[in-house]
Coordinates of C-alpha atoms and ligand atoms in Angstrom, one line a residue:
X1 CA 0.0 0.0 0.0
X2 CA 2.8 2.4 -0.8
X3 CA 0.4 4.8 -2.5
X4 CA -1.6 5.5 0.7
X5 CA -2.1 9.3 1.0
X6 CA -1.7 9.9 -2.7
X7 CA -4.5 11.0 -5.0
X8 CA -4.5 9.6 -8.5
X9 CA -6.6 11.0 -11.4
X10 CA -6.9 8.5 -14.3
X11 CA -8.6 10.0 -17.3
X12 CA -10.7 7.7 -19.4
X13 CA -11.0 5.2 -16.5
X14 CA -14.6 4.1 -16.9
X15 CA -13.4 1.4 -19.4
X16 CA -10.4 -0.6 -20.7
X17 CA -6.9 0.4 -19.8
X18 CA -7.7 3.4 -17.6
X19 CA -10.0 1.2 -15.5
X20 CA -7.2 -1.4 -15.1
X21 CA -4.7 1.4 -14.1
X22 CA -7.2 2.8 -11.6
X23 CA -7.7 -0.6 -10.1
X24 CA -3.9 -1.2 -9.8
X25 CA -3.2 2.2 -8.2
X26 CA -6.2 1.7 -5.8
X27 CA -4.8 -1.7 -4.8
X28 CA -1.7 0.1 -3.6
X29 CA -3.7 2.5 -1.5
X30 CA -4.2 5.5 -3.8
X31 CA -7.3 7.5 -3.6
X32 CA -8.9 7.4 -7.1
X33 CA -10.5 10.1 -9.2
X34 CA -12.2 8.5 -12.2
X35 CA -13.0 10.2 -15.4
X36 CA -14.8 9.1 -18.5
X37 CA -18.2 8.5 -19.9
X38 CA -20.5 5.7 -18.8
X39 CA -23.9 4.6 -17.4
X40 CA -24.3 6.4 -14.0
X41 CA -25.3 3.1 -12.2
X42 CA -22.4 1.1 -13.7
X43 CA -19.9 3.9 -12.7
X44 CA -21.4 4.1 -9.2
X45 CA -20.6 0.4 -8.8
X46 CA -17.0 1.0 -10.0
X47 CA -16.7 3.9 -7.6
X48 CA -17.8 1.7 -4.7
X49 CA -15.3 -1.0 -5.6
X50 CA -12.5 1.6 -5.8
X51 CA -12.9 2.9 -2.2
X52 CA -15.6 5.4 -3.0
X53 CA -13.7 7.0 -5.8
X54 CA -14.9 10.3 -7.0
X55 CA -16.0 10.5 -10.7
X56 CA -15.9 13.3 -13.2
X57 CA -17.7 12.8 -16.5
X58 CA -15.9 15.9 -18.0
X59 CA -15.6 15.8 -21.8
X60 CA -11.8 16.3 -22.1
X61 CA -12.2 17.8 -25.6
X62 CA -13.5 20.8 -23.8
X63 CA -10.9 22.9 -22.1
X64 CA -13.3 24.6 -19.7
X65 CA -14.6 21.1 -18.6
X66 CA -11.0 20.1 -17.9
X67 CA -10.4 23.2 -15.8
X68 CA -13.6 22.5 -13.8
X69 CA -12.7 18.9 -13.3
X70 CA -9.2 19.8 -12.1
X71 CA -10.5 22.5 -9.7
X72 CA -13.0 20.0 -8.2
X73 CA -10.5 17.1 -7.9
X74 CA -8.1 19.0 -5.6
X75 CA -4.3 18.3 -5.6
X76 CA -3.4 15.4 -7.8
X77 CA -0.2 13.4 -7.0
X78 CA -0.5 10.9 -9.8
X79 CA -1.9 12.0 -13.1
X80 CA -2.6 9.4 -15.7
X81 CA -3.5 10.9 -19.1
X82 CA -5.2 7.9 -20.7
X83 CA -8.5 9.0 -22.3
X84 CA -8.3 8.5 -26.0
X85 CA -10.3 7.7 -29.1
X86 CA -9.6 6.4 -32.6
X87 CA -11.0 7.0 -36.1
X88 CA -10.0 4.8 -39.1
X89 CA -10.3 6.4 -42.5
X90 CA -8.1 7.5 -45.5
X91 CA -6.9 11.1 -45.1
X92 CA -9.0 12.3 -48.1
X93 CA -12.2 11.1 -46.4
X94 CA -11.2 11.9 -42.8
X95 CA -13.8 14.1 -41.2
X96 CA -12.1 17.4 -40.1
X97 CA -14.2 17.4 -36.9
X98 CA -12.8 13.9 -36.0
X99 CA -9.3 15.1 -36.6
X100 CA -9.9 18.1 -34.2
X101 CA -11.6 15.9 -31.6
X102 CA -8.8 13.3 -31.6
X103 CA -6.1 15.9 -31.3
X104 CA -8.0 17.6 -28.5
X105 CA -8.6 14.4 -26.5
X106 CA -5.5 12.3 -27.2
X107 CA -3.0 15.2 -27.1
X108 CA -4.2 18.6 -25.9
X109 CA -6.1 17.3 -22.9
X110 CA -2.8 16.0 -21.4
X111 CA -1.3 19.4 -21.8
X112 CA -4.2 21.0 -19.9
X113 CA -4.4 18.4 -17.1
X114 CA -0.6 18.6 -16.6
X115 CA -0.4 22.4 -16.5
X116 CA -3.1 22.3 -13.9
X117 CA -1.7 19.4 -11.8
X118 CA 1.9 20.6 -11.7
X119 CA 1.7 23.3 -9.1
X120 CA 0.5 20.9 -6.4
X121 CA 3.1 18.3 -7.4
X122 CA 5.8 20.9 -7.2
X123 CA 4.6 22.1 -3.8
X124 CA 4.5 18.5 -2.6
X125 CA 8.0 17.7 -4.0
X126 CA 6.6 14.5 -5.5
X127 CA 4.5 13.6 -8.5
X128 CA 4.0 11.1 -11.3
X129 CA 2.6 11.9 -14.7
X130 CA 2.0 8.8 -16.9
X131 CA 0.7 9.2 -20.4
X132 CA -0.9 6.3 -22.2
X133 CA 0.7 6.8 -25.6
X134 CA 0.7 3.8 -28.0
X135 CA 3.0 1.9 -30.4
X136 CA 1.6 4.5 -32.7
X137 CA 3.7 7.1 -30.9
X138 CA 6.7 5.4 -32.4
X139 CA 5.5 4.0 -35.7
X140 CA 2.5 4.7 -38.0
X141 CA -0.2 2.7 -39.6
X142 CA -2.2 3.8 -42.6
X143 CA -5.7 5.3 -42.1
X144 CA -5.0 6.5 -38.6
X145 CA -3.6 9.9 -39.3
X146 CA -5.1 11.9 -36.4
X147 CA -4.3 9.1 -33.9
X148 CA -0.7 8.6 -35.0
X149 CA -0.2 12.4 -35.1
X150 CA -1.6 12.8 -31.6
X151 CA 0.4 9.9 -30.2
X152 CA 3.6 11.1 -31.7
X153 CA 2.8 14.4 -30.1
X154 CA 2.2 13.0 -26.7
X155 CA 5.6 11.3 -26.9
X156 CA 7.1 14.7 -27.4
X157 CA 5.1 16.3 -24.7
X158 CA 6.2 13.6 -22.3
X159 CA 9.9 14.3 -23.0
X160 CA 9.4 18.0 -22.6
X161 CA 7.6 17.7 -19.3
X162 CA 10.1 15.2 -18.0
X163 CA 12.9 17.7 -18.7
X164 CA 11.1 20.7 -17.2
X165 CA 10.2 18.8 -14.0
X166 CA 13.3 16.7 -13.6
X167 CA 14.5 18.5 -10.4
X168 CA 11.1 18.7 -8.7
X169 CA 10.6 15.1 -7.6
X170 CA 8.2 14.6 -10.5
X171 CA 8.7 12.0 -13.2
X172 CA 6.9 12.0 -16.6
X173 CA 6.8 8.9 -18.7
X174 CA 4.7 7.4 -21.5
X175 CA 3.5 3.8 -21.7
X176 CA 3.1 2.6 -25.3
X177 CA 0.9 -0.4 -25.6
X178 CA 0.5 -2.4 -28.8
X179 CA -3.0 -3.9 -29.2
X180 CA -4.9 -4.3 -26.0
X181 CA -8.3 -6.0 -26.2
X182 CA -10.6 -3.2 -25.1
X183 CA -13.7 -1.5 -26.6
X184 CA -11.4 0.9 -28.4
X185 CA -9.9 -1.9 -30.5
X186 CA -13.1 -3.8 -30.9
X187 CA -14.9 -0.7 -32.2
X188 CA -12.4 0.0 -34.9
X189 CA -12.8 -3.5 -36.5
X190 CA -15.8 -2.6 -38.7
X191 CA -14.2 0.5 -40.1
X192 CA -10.9 -1.4 -40.7
X193 CA -12.9 -4.1 -42.5
X194 CA -14.4 -1.4 -44.7
X195 CA -11.1 0.5 -45.3
X196 CA -9.2 -2.6 -46.2
X197 CA -12.0 -4.8 -47.6
X198 CA -11.3 -7.6 -45.1
X199 CA -13.4 -9.9 -42.9
X200 CA -13.5 -9.6 -39.1
X201 CA -11.1 -12.6 -38.6
X202 CA -8.8 -11.2 -41.2
X203 CA -8.7 -7.8 -39.4
X204 CA -7.9 -9.5 -36.0
X205 CA -5.3 -11.9 -37.3
X206 CA -3.8 -10.2 -40.4
X207 CA -4.0 -6.5 -39.3
X208 CA -4.0 -6.3 -35.5
X209 CA -2.1 -9.4 -34.3
X210 CA 0.1 -9.3 -37.4
X211 CA 1.8 -6.4 -35.8
X212 CA 2.5 -8.2 -32.5
X213 CA 5.3 -10.8 -32.7
X214 CA 3.9 -12.5 -29.6
X215 CA 0.6 -13.0 -31.5
X216 CA -1.4 -12.1 -28.4
X217 CA -3.2 -9.1 -27.1
X218 CA -1.7 -7.1 -24.2
X219 CA -3.9 -7.3 -21.1
X220 CA -5.2 -4.1 -19.5
X221 CA -3.9 -5.4 -16.1
X222 CA -0.3 -5.6 -17.5
X223 CA -0.5 -1.8 -18.1
X224 CA -1.8 -1.3 -14.5
X225 CA 1.3 -3.2 -13.2
X226 CA 3.6 -1.0 -15.2
X227 CA 1.9 2.2 -14.0
X228 CA 2.3 1.0 -10.4
X229 CA 6.0 0.4 -11.0
X230 CA 6.5 3.9 -12.5
X231 CA 5.1 5.3 -9.2
X232 CA 7.6 3.4 -7.1
X233 CA 10.7 5.0 -5.6
X234 CA 12.8 2.5 -7.6
X235 CA 11.5 4.3 -10.7
X236 CA 12.5 7.8 -9.6
X237 CA 15.1 7.9 -12.3
X238 CA 12.8 6.5 -15.0
X239 CA 12.0 9.9 -16.6
X240 CA 11.1 10.9 -20.1
X241 CA 10.9 7.3 -21.1
X242 CA 8.5 5.9 -23.7
X243 CA 8.0 2.4 -22.4
X244 CA 6.8 -0.1 -25.0
X245 CA 4.5 -3.0 -24.0
X246 CA 3.7 -4.2 -27.5
X247 CA 4.9 -7.8 -27.8
X248 CA 7.9 -6.6 -29.8
X249 CA 5.9 -4.7 -32.5
X250 CA 8.2 -1.7 -32.5
X251 CA 11.4 -3.8 -32.2
X252 CA 11.0 -4.7 -35.9
Ligands
NAD1 P1 -11.6 2.5 -24.2 O1 -12.5 2.9 -25.3 O2 -11.9 1.2 -23.5 O3 -11.7 3.6 -23.1 C1 -11.6 5.0 -23.4 C2 -11.9 5.8 -22.2 O4 -11.9 7.2 -22.5 C3 -13.3 5.5 -21.6 O5 -13.4 5.6 -20.2 C4 -14.1 6.7 -22.3 O6 -15.3 7.0 -21.6 C5 -13.1 7.8 -22.2 N1 -13.4 8.9 -23.1 C6 -13.7 8.8 -24.4 N2 -13.9 10.0 -24.9 C7 -13.7 10.9 -23.9 C8 -13.8 12.3 -23.7 N3 -14.1 13.1 -24.8 N4 -13.6 12.9 -22.5 C9 -13.3 12.1 -21.4 N5 -13.2 10.7 -21.5 C10 -13.4 10.2 -22.7 O7 -10.1 2.6 -24.7 P2 -8.7 1.9 -24.3 O8 -8.4 0.9 -25.3 O9 -8.8 1.6 -22.8 O10 -7.8 3.2 -24.5 C11 -7.2 4.0 -23.5 C12 -6.0 4.6 -24.0 O11 -5.1 3.7 -24.4 C13 -6.2 5.6 -25.2 O12 -5.4 6.7 -25.1 C14 -5.7 4.7 -26.3 O13 -5.3 5.5 -27.4 C15 -4.6 4.0 -25.7 N6 -4.2 2.7 -26.4 C16 -5.0 1.7 -26.5 C17 -4.6 0.6 -27.2 C18 -5.5 -0.6 -27.4 O14 -5.1 -1.5 -28.1 N7 -6.7 -0.7 -26.8 C19 -3.3 0.5 -27.7 C20 -2.5 1.6 -27.5 C21 -2.9 2.7 -26.8

């Protein structure tokens, strides 16, 4: 329970990877602030299981909603920027509003939460900022222009923050998963089928798992464990890293 007394905000934690990270941090004693969309009753059940976690349903594409969420949350010791979305389409057909929304959520939201969280972390002399990036922060895939651009951007933001805060007891790192079986991956299968003219099984085996030498999906819990490690004292010199957890995808 080495995180007792620490407050962790995990964005996009009503589902998938964020929820697994929230569970792992809570298991080590952290007080959890959840964020994300979801059915109020289902989220209430999650809150109860996470030690009466608080919940913000702020839409993180909206800067004023982020500011209100941060003001209400109070001092954040561990900030996990994880909320994200995907859209799969050739650039010529890519809806401009989708581009703007993906850049706002997958990249700009992390700038806003960080700028608002940093003063408390500096005053406390301790902090952890963990950004869920992606293998797509290191390499590209066709038809994912906004996502790849945002994820490459968050890799750069991670390094910049790491350097700026290096002497304040605050580390800033990115975790870059390959394919993790969550609703985000499941929901992109139909569009990928259309964009590439493939069947569902072909998308899973020939597009998704084709990238991962281990031929298996990463589990959300694996990412929770890594986030916990990055909060440990032993990780105090892990700073500005972009930690792949992708079965070897980006080693090729
Ligand atoms: P998910 O769809 O299961 O969860 C996304 C979460 O973000 C949900 O809680 C959702 O409510 C929240 N969210 C969506 N739009 C939001 C908004 N406008 N404001 C606030 N919250 C919003 O997705 P996931 O697979 O768990 O993805 C989490 C992160 O991991 C994303 O940044 C994603 O890019 C990244 N990632 C996922 C994979 C993968 O294979 N699943 C791989 C690499 C990186």
